[in-house]
Amino acid sequence: MKIAIIGAGISGLSCALALERHGIYCDIYERKHTIGNLFPFGEIILQIMTRPCKDPLDFFKKFGLVLRPLNEITRIVIKSPTRKVEIRGRLGYIFERGQGKNSIENQLAQQIKSKIFFNVNANYEDLKKSYDYVVIATGNEMAAKQLTEWESVVSARVKGGILLGDFEPHSVYVWFDRSYAKSGFAYLVPLSNKKASLILVATYTLKEEIEDLWQTFLFRESLKYKMIETFETELESGMIKEHQVGNVYLVGNAGGFLEPAFGFGLANSIKTSFYCADSIVKGGNYDGKVKDVLKGIEKMVELRKEIDNMRDEDYDRLLRIIGNPFIKGLIYKTNFNIMKHMPFFIKLIKKPGQ
């Protein structure tokens, strides 16, 4: 069985690893010269996103993956224009992304034996003629738009940077403020006690706008750290009609599996890649296997629509509510699936008439 995978990111490498466990080795085509994102950043996986798994690392173990985080998250500080709430507990983990030896991408690459061809801008139309199956794991929606119907849910410009300073390595900071993030958000994730990644996700923003929004963000939040590098990219989340077209499979972000409310993609990338491998090996229905992932995404689409209509005073009200000891305990100290009910919860906290 000949299988080509386009993209040596988390989705592509996870799929290759899953196939290798069945004795199938792939050809992986990567357009860059190396493994990992061109820019480094910290990615978080939160316990509230992996429920009913009580420990996010157990989620990886379900797929036989052992991935080493940089640190455990024991404190999250969330800020709105006039309020701040602090959450403490075993909240999740911080992972390194990028080209560093401890990045998730390189951790996965070290576990596979399939050959990776670098500096190759592979075309699925050409590959599907000479391979039994082609897996598209490019991390973007371009192929999906060509292969099937694509419905955009949210688009954003992303600006980030690496900061030097003094950081508490177990603490993550999140900001909601429409003056610079619109209906998006910003977050700081420590990579060590001396380095952190800072990212602004500004929804429905033009390329020409992002620098002004970035500077507004830094000024309003008094972020005066030394910045040693910056990056900028765009992000689009959407839903597609088919995830398998002939002998071509779409996994991870390329398959529209990016969660549209807060942009979490790690868990879905791994899930769909393993589902894809299972479908190829056993001849199953891939679109049927990913239904559980799509059900969760549909709920997050509802949440994204509610967030898009929130005002700054709604963010303030939300933080006041989740700062209540009872609500805080329900969300963070139980295994209650709060994400499933978040769209309804957001509706409740909005002012009448919105």
Coordinates of C-alpha atoms in Angstrom, one line a residue:
M1 CA 0.0 0.0 0.0
K2 CA 1.5 3.3 -1.1
I3 CA 0.5 6.4 0.9
A4 CA 1.6 10.0 0.6
I5 CA 1.2 12.6 3.3
I6 CA 1.4 16.2 2.4
G7 CA 2.7 18.2 5.4
A8 CA 5.1 17.2 8.2
G9 CA 3.2 19.0 11.0
I10 CA 1.3 17.5 13.9
S11 CA -1.5 16.0 11.7
G12 CA 0.9 14.6 9.1
L13 CA 3.3 13.1 11.6
S14 CA 0.5 11.7 13.8
C15 CA -1.1 10.0 10.7
A16 CA 2.3 8.5 9.7
L17 CA 2.9 7.2 13.2
A18 CA -0.6 5.6 13.3
L19 CA 0.0 3.9 9.9
E20 CA 3.5 2.7 11.0
R21 CA 1.8 0.8 13.9
H22 CA 0.1 -1.2 11.2
G23 CA 3.4 -1.8 9.4
I24 CA 2.7 0.8 6.7
Y25 CA 5.4 3.3 5.9
C26 CA 4.6 6.6 4.1
D27 CA 6.3 9.2 2.0
I28 CA 5.9 12.6 3.7
Y29 CA 6.3 15.7 1.7
E30 CA 7.1 19.0 3.4
R31 CA 7.4 22.3 1.6
K32 CA 9.8 23.8 4.3
H33 CA 13.4 22.7 4.9
T34 CA 12.7 21.4 8.4
I35 CA 10.2 20.1 10.9
G36 CA 8.0 22.6 12.8
N37 CA 6.5 26.1 12.4
L38 CA 8.9 28.8 11.2
F39 CA 8.0 30.8 14.3
P40 CA 8.1 29.4 17.9
F41 CA 5.3 29.7 20.3
G42 CA 3.7 28.1 23.3
E43 CA 0.5 26.0 22.8
I44 CA -1.8 25.1 25.7
I45 CA -4.1 22.2 26.1
L46 CA -6.7 22.7 28.9
Q47 CA -8.5 20.1 30.9
I48 CA -11.8 21.8 30.2
M49 CA -11.3 21.0 26.5
T50 CA -10.5 17.3 26.9
R51 CA -13.2 16.2 29.3
P52 CA -14.2 13.5 30.2
C53 CA -10.4 12.9 30.3
K54 CA -9.4 14.3 33.7
D55 CA -5.8 14.8 32.7
P56 CA -5.0 16.1 29.2
L57 CA -2.0 13.8 29.0
D58 CA -4.4 10.9 29.2
F59 CA -6.0 12.1 26.0
F60 CA -2.7 11.6 24.2
K61 CA -2.2 8.2 25.8
K62 CA -5.5 7.0 24.4
F63 CA -3.7 7.2 21.0
G64 CA -0.5 5.7 22.4
L65 CA 1.3 9.0 22.3
V66 CA 3.7 10.1 25.0
L67 CA 4.3 13.9 24.6
R68 CA 6.3 15.9 27.0
P69 CA 5.0 19.3 28.0
L70 CA 7.2 22.2 29.0
N71 CA 5.2 22.7 32.2
E72 CA 1.9 22.2 33.9
I73 CA -0.6 25.1 34.0
T74 CA -1.6 25.8 37.6
R75 CA -2.7 29.4 37.2
I76 CA -4.7 31.3 34.5
V77 CA -5.3 35.0 34.8
I78 CA -8.1 36.3 32.5
K79 CA -8.6 40.0 32.0
S80 CA -11.4 42.1 30.4
P81 CA -11.4 45.9 30.0
T82 CA -12.3 46.5 33.7
R83 CA -12.1 43.1 35.4
K84 CA -9.6 40.4 36.2
V85 CA -10.2 36.8 37.5
E86 CA -7.6 34.3 38.6
I87 CA -8.1 30.6 38.4
R88 CA -5.8 28.1 40.2
G89 CA -5.6 24.3 40.0
R90 CA -4.4 21.6 37.7
L91 CA -5.7 23.3 34.6
G92 CA -3.7 21.9 31.7
Y93 CA -0.2 21.9 30.1
I94 CA 2.1 24.1 28.0
F95 CA 3.8 22.6 25.0
E96 CA 6.5 24.0 22.8
R97 CA 5.7 24.5 19.1
G98 CA 8.2 25.3 16.3
Q99 CA 11.6 24.0 15.4
G100 CA 13.0 23.4 18.9
K101 CA 14.1 19.9 19.8
N102 CA 11.3 19.7 22.5
S103 CA 8.5 21.0 20.2
I104 CA 5.5 18.7 19.7
E105 CA 6.4 18.4 16.0
N106 CA 10.0 17.2 16.7
Q107 CA 8.8 14.9 19.5
L108 CA 6.5 13.2 16.9
A109 CA 9.2 13.2 14.2
Q110 CA 11.6 11.3 16.5
Q111 CA 9.0 8.5 16.8
I112 CA 8.5 7.8 13.1
K113 CA 10.6 6.0 10.5
S114 CA 8.8 7.1 7.3
K115 CA 10.9 9.2 4.9
I116 CA 10.3 12.9 4.9
F117 CA 11.1 14.8 1.7
F118 CA 11.8 18.4 2.5
N119 CA 11.6 21.5 0.2
V120 CA 8.9 19.8 -1.9
N121 CA 5.7 21.7 -2.7
A122 CA 3.7 18.6 -3.3
N123 CA 0.5 18.7 -5.4
Y124 CA -2.3 16.2 -4.4
E125 CA -3.5 16.0 -8.0
D126 CA -0.2 14.6 -9.1
L127 CA 0.3 12.3 -6.1
K128 CA -3.1 10.7 -6.1
K129 CA -2.2 9.2 -9.5
S130 CA 0.8 7.3 -8.2
Y131 CA -0.2 6.6 -4.6
D132 CA -3.1 4.5 -3.3
Y133 CA -4.0 7.2 -0.8
V134 CA -3.0 10.8 -0.3
V135 CA -3.4 12.5 3.1
I136 CA -3.5 16.3 3.1
A137 CA -2.2 17.7 6.4
T138 CA -1.0 21.1 5.3
G139 CA -2.5 23.0 8.2
N140 CA -4.5 25.3 5.9
E141 CA -7.8 25.3 4.1
M142 CA -6.6 25.7 0.5
A143 CA -6.9 22.1 -0.6
A144 CA -10.4 21.8 1.0
K145 CA -11.7 24.7 -0.9
Q146 CA -10.5 23.0 -4.2
L147 CA -11.8 19.6 -3.3
T148 CA -15.2 20.2 -1.7
E149 CA -17.6 22.8 -0.4
W150 CA -16.1 25.1 2.2
E151 CA -18.1 27.3 4.6
S152 CA -16.0 29.9 6.4
V153 CA -16.9 30.3 10.1
V154 CA -14.3 32.8 11.3
S155 CA -11.1 34.5 10.0
A156 CA -8.4 36.3 11.9
R157 CA -5.0 38.0 11.7
V158 CA -2.5 36.7 14.1
K159 CA 0.5 38.7 15.4
G160 CA 2.9 37.3 17.9
G161 CA 6.3 37.6 19.4
I162 CA 8.9 36.1 21.7
L163 CA 9.5 38.1 24.9
L164 CA 12.4 38.1 27.3
G165 CA 11.8 38.9 31.0
D166 CA 10.8 37.3 34.3
F167 CA 7.9 34.9 34.0
E168 CA 6.1 32.4 36.3
P169 CA 6.4 29.3 34.1
H170 CA 3.1 27.8 35.3
S171 CA 1.0 30.9 34.7
V172 CA -0.9 31.8 31.5
Y173 CA -2.5 35.2 30.8
V174 CA -5.5 35.8 28.6
W175 CA -7.0 39.2 27.5
F176 CA -10.4 40.0 26.0
D177 CA -10.8 43.6 24.7
R178 CA -12.6 44.6 21.5
S179 CA -10.4 47.7 21.1
Y180 CA -7.5 45.6 19.9
A181 CA -8.8 42.0 19.5
K182 CA -12.3 42.6 18.2
S183 CA -14.1 39.4 19.0
G184 CA -10.8 37.6 19.4
F185 CA -8.3 37.5 22.3
A186 CA -4.7 37.7 23.3
Y187 CA -2.6 35.4 25.4
L188 CA 0.8 35.0 27.0
V189 CA 2.3 31.6 27.5
P190 CA 5.7 31.2 29.3
L191 CA 8.3 28.9 27.6
S192 CA 10.6 29.2 30.6
N193 CA 11.1 31.5 33.5
K194 CA 12.9 33.9 31.2
K195 CA 11.1 33.6 27.9
A196 CA 7.4 33.7 26.8
S197 CA 5.3 33.8 23.6
L198 CA 2.7 36.6 23.3
I199 CA 0.0 36.3 20.7
L200 CA -2.9 38.5 19.5
V201 CA -5.7 36.9 17.6
A202 CA -7.8 39.7 16.0
T203 CA -10.9 38.5 14.2
Y204 CA -12.2 39.8 10.9
T205 CA -9.1 42.0 10.5
L206 CA -7.3 43.2 7.4
K207 CA -3.6 42.8 7.0
E208 CA -3.2 46.6 7.1
E209 CA -4.9 46.8 10.5
I210 CA -3.0 44.2 12.5
E211 CA 0.1 46.4 13.4
D212 CA -2.1 49.2 14.9
L213 CA -4.1 46.6 16.9
W214 CA -0.9 45.0 18.1
Q215 CA 0.6 48.3 19.3
T216 CA -2.7 49.2 20.9
F217 CA -2.6 45.9 22.8
L218 CA 0.9 46.4 24.0
F219 CA 0.2 49.9 25.2
R220 CA -3.2 49.2 26.9
E221 CA -1.8 46.2 28.8
S222 CA 1.5 47.9 29.6
L223 CA 3.5 45.0 28.1
K224 CA 7.0 46.4 28.1
Y225 CA 9.1 43.3 27.8
K226 CA 12.0 43.0 25.5
M227 CA 10.8 41.4 22.2
I228 CA 13.4 39.4 20.3
E229 CA 11.3 38.3 17.3
T230 CA 7.8 38.7 15.9
F231 CA 5.6 36.9 13.4
E232 CA 2.4 37.5 11.6
T233 CA 0.0 35.1 9.9
E234 CA -3.7 34.6 9.0
L235 CA -6.1 32.0 10.3
E236 CA -9.4 30.7 8.9
S237 CA -11.7 28.2 10.5
G238 CA -14.5 26.6 8.4
M239 CA -16.7 23.6 7.8
I240 CA -16.4 21.3 4.8
K241 CA -18.9 18.9 3.2
E242 CA -16.6 15.9 2.6
H243 CA -13.4 14.9 4.4
Q244 CA -12.6 12.1 2.0
V245 CA -12.8 12.7 -1.8
G246 CA -11.8 9.6 -3.7
N247 CA -8.4 8.5 -2.4
V248 CA -7.7 11.9 -0.8
Y249 CA -8.2 12.4 2.9
L250 CA -8.2 15.8 4.8
V251 CA -7.0 15.8 8.4
G252 CA -6.4 18.4 11.1
N253 CA -6.8 22.1 10.1
A254 CA -6.7 21.2 6.4
G255 CA -10.0 19.3 7.0
G256 CA -11.7 22.1 8.8
F257 CA -11.2 20.6 12.2
L258 CA -9.8 23.8 13.8
E259 CA -12.0 24.7 16.7
P260 CA -13.6 28.1 15.8
A261 CA -14.3 29.7 19.2
F262 CA -10.8 29.9 20.6
G263 CA -8.6 28.3 17.9
F264 CA -7.7 25.1 19.6
G265 CA -6.5 22.6 17.1
L266 CA -4.0 20.2 18.7
A267 CA -6.5 17.6 20.0
N268 CA -8.5 17.5 16.8
S269 CA -5.4 17.2 14.7
I270 CA -4.3 14.1 16.5
K271 CA -7.8 12.6 16.6
T272 CA -8.6 13.0 12.9
S273 CA -5.1 11.8 11.9
F274 CA -5.6 8.5 13.8
Y275 CA -9.1 8.2 12.5
C276 CA -7.8 8.7 9.0
A277 CA -5.1 6.0 9.4
D278 CA -7.7 3.6 10.8
S279 CA -10.0 4.2 7.9
I280 CA -7.2 3.5 5.4
V281 CA -6.0 0.4 7.0
K282 CA -9.5 -1.1 7.8
G283 CA -11.4 0.4 4.8
G284 CA -13.8 2.2 7.1
N285 CA -15.9 5.3 6.5
Y286 CA -13.7 8.3 7.5
D287 CA -16.5 10.8 7.4
G288 CA -18.4 8.5 9.8
K289 CA -15.4 8.3 12.2
V290 CA -15.0 12.0 12.5
K291 CA -18.6 12.7 13.4
D292 CA -17.8 13.0 17.1
V293 CA -15.2 15.7 16.3
L294 CA -17.6 17.5 14.0
K295 CA -20.3 17.5 16.8
G296 CA -17.9 19.3 19.1
I297 CA -17.0 21.8 16.4
E298 CA -20.7 22.5 15.6
K299 CA -21.1 23.4 19.3
M300 CA -18.1 25.7 19.1
V301 CA -19.6 27.3 15.9
E302 CA -22.6 28.3 18.1
L303 CA -20.2 29.7 20.6
R304 CA -18.3 31.7 18.0
K305 CA -21.5 33.3 16.8
E306 CA -22.3 34.4 20.4
I307 CA -18.8 35.7 21.0
D308 CA -18.8 37.7 17.8
N309 CA -21.7 39.7 19.2
M310 CA -20.3 40.3 22.6
R311 CA -19.4 43.8 23.8
D312 CA -16.7 44.8 26.3
E313 CA -19.3 45.1 29.1
D314 CA -20.3 41.5 28.3
Y315 CA -16.7 40.4 28.9
D316 CA -16.7 42.2 32.2
R317 CA -19.9 40.6 33.2
L318 CA -18.6 37.1 32.2
L319 CA -15.5 37.5 34.3
R320 CA -17.6 38.7 37.3
I321 CA -19.7 35.5 37.0
I322 CA -16.8 33.0 36.5
G323 CA -15.0 34.8 39.4
N324 CA -17.9 33.7 41.7
P325 CA -16.4 30.9 43.9
F326 CA -19.3 28.5 43.2
I327 CA -19.2 29.0 39.4
K328 CA -15.4 28.9 39.5
G329 CA -15.5 25.6 41.4
L330 CA -18.1 24.1 39.0
I331 CA -16.0 25.0 35.9
Y332 CA -12.5 24.2 37.2
K333 CA -12.8 21.8 40.1
T334 CA -15.3 19.3 38.6
N335 CA -15.4 17.3 35.4
F336 CA -18.5 19.1 34.2
N337 CA -18.4 19.6 30.4
I338 CA -18.8 23.4 30.5
M339 CA -17.8 23.7 26.8
K340 CA -20.9 21.9 25.7
H341 CA -23.1 24.4 27.5
M342 CA -21.0 27.6 26.8
P343 CA -23.2 29.0 23.9
F344 CA -26.3 28.9 26.2
F345 CA -24.2 30.4 29.1
I346 CA -22.9 33.3 26.9
K347 CA -26.5 34.1 25.8
L348 CA -27.5 34.4 29.4
I349 CA -24.9 36.9 30.4
K350 CA -25.6 39.3 27.5
K351 CA -27.7 42.3 28.0
P352 CA -31.3 42.1 26.7
G353 CA -31.6 43.3 23.1
Q354 CA -28.3 41.9 21.8

